[in-house]
Amino acid sequence: MHSSLLPQLDDQIKTLSLSLVPSDVWKEPKAKRQLILRTMSELEKTIDQIKSIIAATCPACTGPMSSAPERTDDHHLRGLKSYRLQRLKPKFNEEVLYQINQIFTHAHALFQKIVLAPEGVKPDKLDEGSDRKSLTRWVDIACKSIKSTIKDSESSELDLAQESWHFEVPKIDTMFEEIIGIAYQPKTDFVTEDGRRISRTPIHEPVVQLARRMIPIIKLVKIFYNKISRRGMNQHRFPPFTKMSSEQISYIAHSMSTFHGDVINCDSSYKELMRVLIPLHYIPLIPATNGPELRTYYITWFETWSDQFYLAIHNFKRLAKRFDSTPF
């Protein structure tokens, strides 16, 4: 579908748009009308084919035939894993089809305006009219959505998982700034814009010490995600499919939100990432052209990171235990 029907749909939408340039329609009304009708018919046929494929391959979200997006038994299904399919279905049915419906609506309105235009109206005036601009805008939007759908179909599973991180990175950055502010709060008073001097509320020393122990934990997590992101290990262009199940792909996708939700108890969450998913499914896929020493480097790097991370967690928990009975 991503290699034939979706590109075909993209071409047909552009053809429809190009056939509805008012000045061209006036020059060749019969030929353009036939082209528009033929393109509309081909468009509808292509849409029906895509909808049929999606209905047959994408798991239902509800009802007796429903399928969870985090299946544990689809590791062998390559491009038909539920994690990928559950993204495809709403992207096409709710985004692309809505945008194409807008194209049809504006195409019909523009065609009617062309046909009913008074004799005195200059053709090039409608070329720059609002109806033509609206049609062009929706064509651009739909084509971008189609290209995005194709990209999703061709992306690696790690690429798909990493899209979920975009929403979590700012949260971790904000958390880091807040922790730094607590750990190293200036002891001096501060002056407001209107010149008033205000004393800072002192922070209890146990809170300050715990905040300082939290800093290396957050730093290590940020380093970890940079390492497996497109700036690190993922720049080696992994193949689109691994032997991971949808549940495991989802685990990678939501691992950052797990950390943000429970920093101190996240060490168990990273055990599967560090000991199973990354070493088993990704390090062996680093292209051989980069040499076996690169794989060895990543194995060593993740082992070292793991030691440092668990040490930082241990140090924090040990300090927190000392303050169990301390009133805050």
mmCIF file of C-alpha atoms in Angstrom:
data_model
loop_
_atom_site.group_PDB
_atom_site.id
_atom_site.type_symbol
_atom_site.label_atom_id
_atom_site.label_comp_id
_atom_site.label_asym_id
_atom_site.label_seq_id
_atom_site.Cartn_x
_atom_site.Cartn_y
_atom_site.Cartn_z
ATOM 1 C CA MET A 1 0.000 0.000 0.000
ATOM 2 C CA HIS A 2 2.725 2.501 0.962
ATOM 3 C CA SER A 3 4.701 1.749 -2.206
ATOM 4 C CA SER A 4 1.849 1.922 -4.727
ATOM 5 C CA LEU A 5 -1.629 3.000 -3.598
ATOM 6 C CA LEU A 6 -0.643 5.903 -1.342
ATOM 7 C CA PRO A 7 1.763 7.449 -3.903
ATOM 8 C CA GLN A 8 -0.952 6.917 -6.515
ATOM 9 C CA LEU A 9 -3.454 8.729 -4.295
ATOM 10 C CA ASP A 10 -0.974 11.593 -3.913
ATOM 11 C CA ASP A 11 -0.577 11.869 -7.700
ATOM 12 C CA GLN A 12 -4.337 11.769 -8.302
ATOM 13 C CA ILE A 13 -5.004 14.578 -5.818
ATOM 14 C CA LYS A 14 -2.382 16.749 -7.500
ATOM 15 C CA THR A 15 -3.835 15.934 -10.938
ATOM 16 C CA LEU A 16 -7.296 16.981 -9.762
ATOM 17 C CA SER A 17 -5.902 20.253 -8.459
ATOM 18 C CA LEU A 18 -4.019 21.003 -11.686
ATOM 19 C CA SER A 19 -7.108 20.237 -13.767
ATOM 20 C CA LEU A 20 -9.086 22.878 -11.885
ATOM 21 C CA VAL A 21 -7.129 25.980 -12.854
ATOM 22 C CA PRO A 22 -9.992 28.261 -14.030
ATOM 23 C CA SER A 23 -8.147 29.849 -16.969
ATOM 24 C CA ASP A 24 -7.203 26.388 -18.291
ATOM 25 C CA VAL A 25 -10.763 25.088 -17.911
ATOM 26 C CA TRP A 26 -12.048 28.005 -19.997
ATOM 27 C CA LYS A 27 -9.530 27.262 -22.737
ATOM 28 C CA GLU A 28 -10.382 23.546 -22.970
ATOM 29 C CA PRO A 29 -13.729 23.063 -21.196
ATOM 30 C CA LYS A 30 -14.577 19.656 -22.651
ATOM 31 C CA ALA A 31 -11.121 18.101 -22.200
ATOM 32 C CA LYS A 32 -10.753 19.472 -18.668
ATOM 33 C CA ARG A 33 -14.216 18.294 -17.666
ATOM 34 C CA GLN A 34 -13.403 14.769 -18.875
ATOM 35 C CA LEU A 35 -10.073 14.859 -17.002
ATOM 36 C CA ILE A 36 -11.776 16.004 -13.796
ATOM 37 C CA LEU A 37 -14.443 13.282 -13.981
ATOM 38 C CA ARG A 38 -11.868 10.597 -14.795
ATOM 39 C CA THR A 39 -9.573 11.719 -11.972
ATOM 40 C CA MET A 40 -12.447 11.803 -9.467
ATOM 41 C CA SER A 41 -13.425 8.275 -10.457
ATOM 42 C CA GLU A 42 -9.837 7.031 -10.108
ATOM 43 C CA LEU A 43 -9.511 8.793 -6.770
ATOM 44 C CA GLU A 44 -12.599 7.102 -5.375
ATOM 45 C CA LYS A 45 -11.390 3.723 -6.623
ATOM 46 C CA THR A 46 -7.987 4.188 -4.974
ATOM 47 C CA ILE A 47 -9.606 5.293 -1.712
ATOM 48 C CA ASP A 48 -11.871 2.224 -1.712
ATOM 49 C CA GLN A 49 -8.853 -0.053 -2.262
ATOM 50 C CA ILE A 50 -6.935 1.532 0.623
ATOM 51 C CA LYS A 51 -9.959 1.394 2.941
ATOM 52 C CA SER A 52 -10.448 -2.264 2.070
ATOM 53 C CA ILE A 53 -6.813 -3.098 2.886
ATOM 54 C CA ILE A 54 -6.963 -1.183 6.174
ATOM 55 C CA ALA A 55 -10.211 -2.898 7.180
ATOM 56 C CA ALA A 56 -8.685 -6.301 6.420
ATOM 57 C CA THR A 57 -5.314 -5.782 8.111
ATOM 58 C CA CYS A 58 -5.832 -3.271 10.924
ATOM 59 C CA PRO A 59 -7.210 -4.719 14.165
ATOM 60 C CA ALA A 60 -10.537 -3.404 15.361
ATOM 61 C CA CYS A 61 -10.449 -1.174 18.434
ATOM 62 C CA THR A 62 -13.758 -2.374 19.877
ATOM 63 C CA GLY A 63 -16.185 -5.243 19.640
ATOM 64 C CA PRO A 64 -15.714 -9.022 19.516
ATOM 65 C CA MET A 65 -12.947 -8.721 16.888
ATOM 66 C CA SER A 66 -10.993 -6.121 18.871
ATOM 67 C CA SER A 67 -7.227 -6.381 19.180
ATOM 68 C CA ALA A 68 -4.991 -4.599 21.691
ATOM 69 C CA PRO A 69 -2.299 -2.315 20.247
ATOM 70 C CA GLU A 70 0.191 -3.921 22.664
ATOM 71 C CA ARG A 71 0.054 -7.537 21.531
ATOM 72 C CA THR A 72 2.695 -9.890 22.887
ATOM 73 C CA ASP A 73 2.418 -12.502 20.128
ATOM 74 C CA ASP A 74 3.024 -10.534 16.909
ATOM 75 C CA HIS A 75 6.837 -10.371 16.914
ATOM 76 C CA HIS A 76 6.915 -12.332 13.623
ATOM 77 C CA LEU A 77 4.383 -10.182 11.732
ATOM 78 C CA ARG A 78 6.875 -7.589 10.460
ATOM 79 C CA GLY A 79 4.840 -4.696 8.979
ATOM 80 C CA LEU A 80 1.545 -6.075 10.313
ATOM 81 C CA LYS A 81 2.259 -5.654 14.020
ATOM 82 C CA SER A 82 -0.635 -4.065 15.867
ATOM 83 C CA TYR A 83 1.505 -1.173 17.176
ATOM 84 C CA ARG A 84 2.139 0.013 13.610
ATOM 85 C CA LEU A 85 -1.358 -0.764 12.312
ATOM 86 C CA GLN A 86 -3.094 1.081 15.141
ATOM 87 C CA ARG A 87 -1.272 4.218 13.984
ATOM 88 C CA LEU A 88 -2.132 3.684 10.315
ATOM 89 C CA LYS A 89 -5.881 3.285 10.757
ATOM 90 C CA PRO A 90 -6.721 6.655 12.393
ATOM 91 C CA LYS A 91 -4.098 8.471 10.355
ATOM 92 C CA PHE A 92 -5.793 7.501 7.093
ATOM 93 C CA ASN A 93 -9.435 7.245 8.161
ATOM 94 C CA GLU A 94 -9.514 10.362 10.334
ATOM 95 C CA GLU A 95 -6.856 12.614 8.789
ATOM 96 C CA VAL A 96 -6.346 11.808 5.116
ATOM 97 C CA LEU A 97 -9.993 11.028 4.320
ATOM 98 C CA TYR A 98 -11.176 14.192 6.075
ATOM 99 C CA GLN A 99 -8.700 16.259 4.066
ATOM 100 C CA ILE A 100 -9.726 14.596 0.796
ATOM 101 C CA ASN A 101 -13.365 15.328 1.623
ATOM 102 C CA GLN A 102 -12.385 18.993 1.994
ATOM 103 C CA ILE A 103 -10.660 18.793 -1.399
ATOM 104 C CA PHE A 104 -13.820 17.406 -3.011
ATOM 105 C CA THR A 105 -15.939 20.125 -1.386
ATOM 106 C CA HIS A 106 -13.693 22.969 -2.544
ATOM 107 C CA ALA A 107 -13.182 21.386 -5.977
ATOM 108 C CA HIS A 108 -16.950 21.250 -6.492
ATOM 109 C CA ALA A 109 -17.364 24.865 -5.330
ATOM 110 C CA LEU A 110 -14.589 26.039 -7.640
ATOM 111 C CA PHE A 111 -15.960 24.126 -10.625
ATOM 112 C CA GLN A 112 -19.416 25.597 -10.066
ATOM 113 C CA LYS A 113 -17.926 29.087 -9.924
ATOM 114 C CA ILE A 114 -16.048 28.474 -13.174
ATOM 115 C CA VAL A 115 -19.147 27.184 -14.974
ATOM 116 C CA LEU A 116 -21.450 29.917 -13.675
ATOM 117 C CA ALA A 117 -18.997 32.799 -14.056
ATOM 118 C CA PRO A 118 -20.350 35.742 -16.114
ATOM 119 C CA GLU A 119 -18.875 36.305 -19.547
ATOM 120 C CA GLY A 120 -17.155 39.495 -18.416
ATOM 121 C CA VAL A 121 -15.086 37.821 -15.690
ATOM 122 C CA LYS A 122 -11.436 37.404 -16.633
ATOM 123 C CA PRO A 123 -10.216 33.799 -16.277
ATOM 124 C CA ASP A 124 -7.032 34.783 -14.470
ATOM 125 C CA LYS A 125 -9.093 36.577 -11.805
ATOM 126 C CA LEU A 126 -10.523 33.260 -10.609
ATOM 127 C CA ASP A 127 -7.037 31.704 -10.759
ATOM 128 C CA GLU A 128 -6.140 33.889 -7.776
ATOM 129 C CA GLY A 129 -9.547 33.665 -6.091
ATOM 130 C CA SER A 130 -10.278 32.326 -2.603
ATOM 131 C CA ASP A 131 -11.832 29.089 -3.890
ATOM 132 C CA ARG A 132 -8.732 28.187 -5.880
ATOM 133 C CA LYS A 133 -6.486 29.070 -2.932
ATOM 134 C CA SER A 134 -8.601 26.973 -0.542
ATOM 135 C CA LEU A 135 -8.401 23.988 -2.874
ATOM 136 C CA THR A 136 -4.625 24.344 -3.202
ATOM 137 C CA ARG A 137 -4.229 24.628 0.569
ATOM 138 C CA TRP A 138 -6.189 21.432 1.262
ATOM 139 C CA VAL A 139 -4.295 19.589 -1.464
ATOM 140 C CA ASP A 140 -1.015 20.577 0.215
ATOM 141 C CA ILE A 141 -2.297 19.435 3.618
ATOM 142 C CA ALA A 142 -3.542 16.093 2.272
ATOM 143 C CA CYS A 143 -0.316 15.410 0.368
ATOM 144 C CA LYS A 144 1.722 16.052 3.520
ATOM 145 C CA SER A 145 -0.497 13.642 5.466
ATOM 146 C CA ILE A 146 -0.134 10.989 2.769
ATOM 147 C CA LYS A 147 3.654 11.384 2.795
ATOM 148 C CA SER A 148 3.612 11.136 6.589
ATOM 149 C CA THR A 149 1.554 7.929 6.352
ATOM 150 C CA ILE A 150 4.037 6.483 3.853
ATOM 151 C CA LYS A 151 6.903 7.464 6.152
ATOM 152 C CA ASP A 152 5.233 5.712 9.099
ATOM 153 C CA SER A 153 4.905 2.551 7.019
ATOM 154 C CA GLU A 154 8.592 2.637 6.091
ATOM 155 C CA SER A 155 10.039 3.816 9.430
ATOM 156 C CA SER A 156 11.869 1.508 11.788
ATOM 157 C CA GLU A 157 10.101 0.408 14.945
ATOM 158 C CA LEU A 158 12.566 2.470 16.986
ATOM 159 C CA ASP A 159 11.658 5.552 14.909
ATOM 160 C CA LEU A 160 7.964 4.971 15.622
ATOM 161 C CA ALA A 161 8.601 4.509 19.341
ATOM 162 C CA GLN A 162 10.698 7.656 19.544
ATOM 163 C CA GLU A 163 7.858 9.823 18.250
ATOM 164 C CA SER A 164 6.236 9.458 21.680
ATOM 165 C CA TRP A 165 9.286 11.009 23.323
ATOM 166 C CA HIS A 166 8.705 14.456 21.800
ATOM 167 C CA PHE A 167 5.999 15.143 24.397
ATOM 168 C CA GLU A 168 8.098 13.906 27.329
ATOM 169 C CA VAL A 169 11.459 15.606 26.692
ATOM 170 C CA PRO A 170 10.188 19.084 27.721
ATOM 171 C CA LYS A 171 8.742 17.588 30.929
ATOM 172 C CA ILE A 172 12.098 16.075 31.883
ATOM 173 C CA ASP A 173 13.874 19.342 31.036
ATOM 174 C CA THR A 174 11.422 21.233 33.258
ATOM 175 C CA MET A 175 11.920 18.718 36.060
ATOM 176 C CA PHE A 176 15.687 19.108 35.754
ATOM 177 C CA GLU A 177 15.457 22.908 35.985
ATOM 178 C CA GLU A 178 13.231 22.675 39.060
ATOM 179 C CA ILE A 179 15.596 20.233 40.783
ATOM 180 C CA ILE A 180 18.590 22.477 40.011
ATOM 181 C CA GLY A 181 16.667 25.415 41.471
ATOM 182 C CA ILE A 182 16.051 23.508 44.709
ATOM 183 C CA ALA A 183 19.552 22.057 44.961
ATOM 184 C CA TYR A 184 21.380 25.331 44.380
ATOM 185 C CA GLN A 185 18.949 28.037 45.429
ATOM 186 C CA PRO A 186 20.757 31.348 46.019
ATOM 187 C CA LYS A 187 20.793 32.281 49.688
ATOM 188 C CA THR A 188 20.629 36.017 48.993
ATOM 189 C CA ASP A 189 17.421 38.037 48.807
ATOM 190 C CA PHE A 190 16.098 38.989 45.377
ATOM 191 C CA VAL A 191 14.803 42.320 44.111
ATOM 192 C CA THR A 192 11.542 42.567 42.158
ATOM 193 C CA GLU A 193 11.034 44.747 39.075
ATOM 194 C CA ASP A 194 9.478 47.488 41.185
ATOM 195 C CA GLY A 195 12.521 47.570 43.489
ATOM 196 C CA ARG A 196 11.124 45.613 46.446
ATOM 197 C CA ARG A 197 13.569 43.309 48.252
ATOM 198 C CA ILE A 198 12.081 39.924 49.099
ATOM 199 C CA SER A 199 13.665 37.252 51.262
ATOM 200 C CA ARG A 200 13.780 33.752 49.832
ATOM 201 C CA THR A 201 12.025 31.050 51.803
ATOM 202 C CA PRO A 202 14.775 28.715 53.011
ATOM 203 C CA ILE A 203 14.593 25.114 51.844
ATOM 204 C CA HIS A 204 15.117 22.348 54.402
ATOM 205 C CA GLU A 205 18.591 20.867 54.153
ATOM 206 C CA PRO A 206 17.349 17.258 53.634
ATOM 207 C CA VAL A 207 15.366 18.447 50.606
ATOM 208 C CA VAL A 208 18.446 20.171 49.208
ATOM 209 C CA GLN A 209 20.577 17.050 49.678
ATOM 210 C CA LEU A 210 17.975 14.810 48.037
ATOM 211 C CA ALA A 211 17.667 17.235 45.119
ATOM 212 C CA ARG A 212 21.422 17.090 44.600
ATOM 213 C CA ARG A 213 21.306 13.293 44.585
ATOM 214 C CA MET A 214 18.535 13.487 41.990
ATOM 215 C CA ILE A 215 20.651 15.505 39.540
ATOM 216 C CA PRO A 216 22.902 12.635 38.326
ATOM 217 C CA ILE A 217 19.828 10.401 37.864
ATOM 218 C CA ILE A 218 18.139 12.887 35.539
ATOM 219 C CA LYS A 219 21.395 13.610 33.712
ATOM 220 C CA LEU A 220 21.950 9.901 33.078
ATOM 221 C CA VAL A 221 18.412 9.477 31.737
ATOM 222 C CA LYS A 222 18.888 12.407 29.349
ATOM 223 C CA ILE A 223 22.210 10.909 28.195
ATOM 224 C CA PHE A 224 20.551 7.510 27.682
ATOM 225 C CA TYR A 225 17.820 8.839 25.395
ATOM 226 C CA ASN A 226 20.294 10.930 23.447
ATOM 227 C CA LYS A 227 22.349 7.791 22.922
ATOM 228 C CA ILE A 228 19.529 5.742 21.409
ATOM 229 C CA SER A 229 17.979 8.675 19.529
ATOM 230 C CA ARG A 230 18.553 9.720 15.922
ATOM 231 C CA ARG A 231 21.605 11.648 17.119
ATOM 232 C CA GLY A 232 23.130 8.477 18.538
ATOM 233 C CA MET A 233 22.623 4.798 17.860
ATOM 234 C CA ASN A 234 19.529 5.327 15.697
ATOM 235 C CA GLN A 235 21.473 7.300 13.089
ATOM 236 C CA HIS A 236 22.674 3.959 11.692
ATOM 237 C CA ARG A 237 19.318 3.478 9.913
ATOM 238 C CA PHE A 238 17.902 0.277 11.317
ATOM 239 C CA PRO A 239 15.667 -1.917 9.139
ATOM 240 C CA PRO A 240 11.926 -1.311 9.575
ATOM 241 C CA PHE A 241 11.230 -4.570 11.428
ATOM 242 C CA THR A 242 12.715 -6.431 14.395
ATOM 243 C CA LYS A 243 11.646 -9.496 16.366
ATOM 244 C CA MET A 244 10.044 -7.304 19.016
ATOM 245 C CA SER A 245 6.351 -7.616 19.802
ATOM 246 C CA SER A 246 4.001 -4.630 19.818
ATOM 247 C CA GLU A 247 4.073 -4.671 23.617
ATOM 248 C CA GLN A 248 7.863 -4.278 23.587
ATOM 249 C CA ILE A 249 7.743 -1.460 21.022
ATOM 250 C CA SER A 250 5.166 0.271 23.209
ATOM 251 C CA TYR A 251 7.432 -0.288 26.216
ATOM 252 C CA ILE A 252 10.207 1.687 24.509
ATOM 253 C CA ALA A 253 7.729 4.359 23.410
ATOM 254 C CA HIS A 254 6.403 4.952 26.933
ATOM 255 C CA SER A 255 9.624 4.405 28.879
ATOM 256 C CA MET A 256 10.328 8.132 29.109
ATOM 257 C CA SER A 257 6.885 8.874 30.551
ATOM 258 C CA THR A 258 7.456 6.038 33.045
ATOM 259 C CA PHE A 259 10.592 7.814 34.243
ATOM 260 C CA HIS A 260 8.839 11.166 34.474
ATOM 261 C CA GLY A 261 5.968 9.609 36.424
ATOM 262 C CA ASP A 262 8.095 7.768 39.001
ATOM 263 C CA VAL A 263 11.762 8.739 38.985
ATOM 264 C CA ILE A 264 12.866 6.733 41.994
ATOM 265 C CA ASN A 265 11.255 3.421 41.106
ATOM 266 C CA CYS A 266 12.048 3.563 37.388
ATOM 267 C CA ASP A 267 15.195 1.418 37.737
ATOM 268 C CA SER A 268 13.167 -1.773 37.268
ATOM 269 C CA SER A 269 11.633 -0.318 34.092
ATOM 270 C CA TYR A 270 15.068 0.199 32.550
ATOM 271 C CA LYS A 271 16.214 -3.366 33.231
ATOM 272 C CA GLU A 272 14.273 -4.728 30.252
ATOM 273 C CA LEU A 273 15.462 -1.877 28.043
ATOM 274 C CA MET A 274 19.102 -2.352 29.003
ATOM 275 C CA ARG A 275 19.297 -6.135 29.280
ATOM 276 C CA VAL A 276 16.868 -7.327 26.606
ATOM 277 C CA LEU A 277 15.418 -4.879 24.088
ATOM 278 C CA ILE A 278 18.475 -2.819 23.123
ATOM 279 C CA PRO A 279 21.168 -5.578 23.266
ATOM 280 C CA LEU A 280 19.004 -8.267 21.646
ATOM 281 C CA HIS A 281 17.051 -6.326 19.033
ATOM 282 C CA TYR A 282 19.153 -3.311 18.060
ATOM 283 C CA ILE A 283 22.865 -3.673 18.685
ATOM 284 C CA PRO A 284 23.048 -6.781 16.403
ATOM 285 C CA LEU A 285 21.343 -4.722 13.657
ATOM 286 C CA ILE A 286 24.068 -2.072 13.507
ATOM 287 C CA PRO A 287 25.302 -2.428 9.899
ATOM 288 C CA ALA A 288 28.364 -4.646 9.534
ATOM 289 C CA THR A 289 29.922 -1.979 7.306
ATOM 290 C CA ASN A 290 30.505 0.044 10.470
ATOM 291 C CA GLY A 291 32.658 -2.757 11.844
ATOM 292 C CA PRO A 292 32.173 -5.123 14.810
ATOM 293 C CA GLU A 293 34.067 -2.703 17.049
ATOM 294 C CA LEU A 294 31.080 -0.317 16.908
ATOM 295 C CA ARG A 295 28.785 -2.999 18.301
ATOM 296 C CA THR A 296 31.340 -3.714 21.021
ATOM 297 C CA TYR A 297 31.456 -0.005 21.809
ATOM 298 C CA TYR A 298 27.685 0.169 22.315
ATOM 299 C CA ILE A 299 27.629 -2.982 24.460
ATOM 300 C CA THR A 300 30.336 -1.512 26.697
ATOM 301 C CA TRP A 301 28.663 1.896 26.756
ATOM 302 C CA PHE A 302 25.288 0.516 27.897
ATOM 303 C CA GLU A 303 26.931 -1.676 30.544
ATOM 304 C CA THR A 304 28.798 1.340 31.932
ATOM 305 C CA TRP A 305 25.678 3.501 31.820
ATOM 306 C CA SER A 306 23.696 0.812 33.624
ATOM 307 C CA ASP A 307 26.264 0.620 36.438
ATOM 308 C CA GLN A 308 26.264 4.407 36.849
ATOM 309 C CA PHE A 309 22.465 4.636 36.753
ATOM 310 C CA TYR A 310 21.820 1.963 39.365
ATOM 311 C CA LEU A 311 24.531 3.467 41.581
ATOM 312 C CA ALA A 312 22.840 6.887 41.368
ATOM 313 C CA ILE A 313 19.450 5.352 42.246
ATOM 314 C CA HIS A 314 21.020 3.405 45.121
ATOM 315 C CA ASN A 315 22.690 6.533 46.523
ATOM 316 C CA PHE A 316 19.429 8.470 46.376
ATOM 317 C CA LYS A 317 17.419 5.733 48.098
ATOM 318 C CA ARG A 318 20.067 5.286 50.783
ATOM 319 C CA LEU A 319 20.006 9.012 51.575
ATOM 320 C CA ALA A 320 16.197 9.089 51.518
ATOM 321 C CA LYS A 321 16.109 6.238 54.023
ATOM 322 C CA ARG A 322 18.268 8.279 56.410
ATOM 323 C CA PHE A 323 15.668 11.051 56.284
ATOM 324 C CA ASP A 324 12.644 8.764 56.809
ATOM 325 C CA SER A 325 12.000 10.109 60.286
ATOM 326 C CA THR A 326 13.091 13.680 59.531
ATOM 327 C CA PRO A 327 10.217 16.222 59.632
ATOM 328 C CA PHE A 328 10.104 18.392 56.482
#
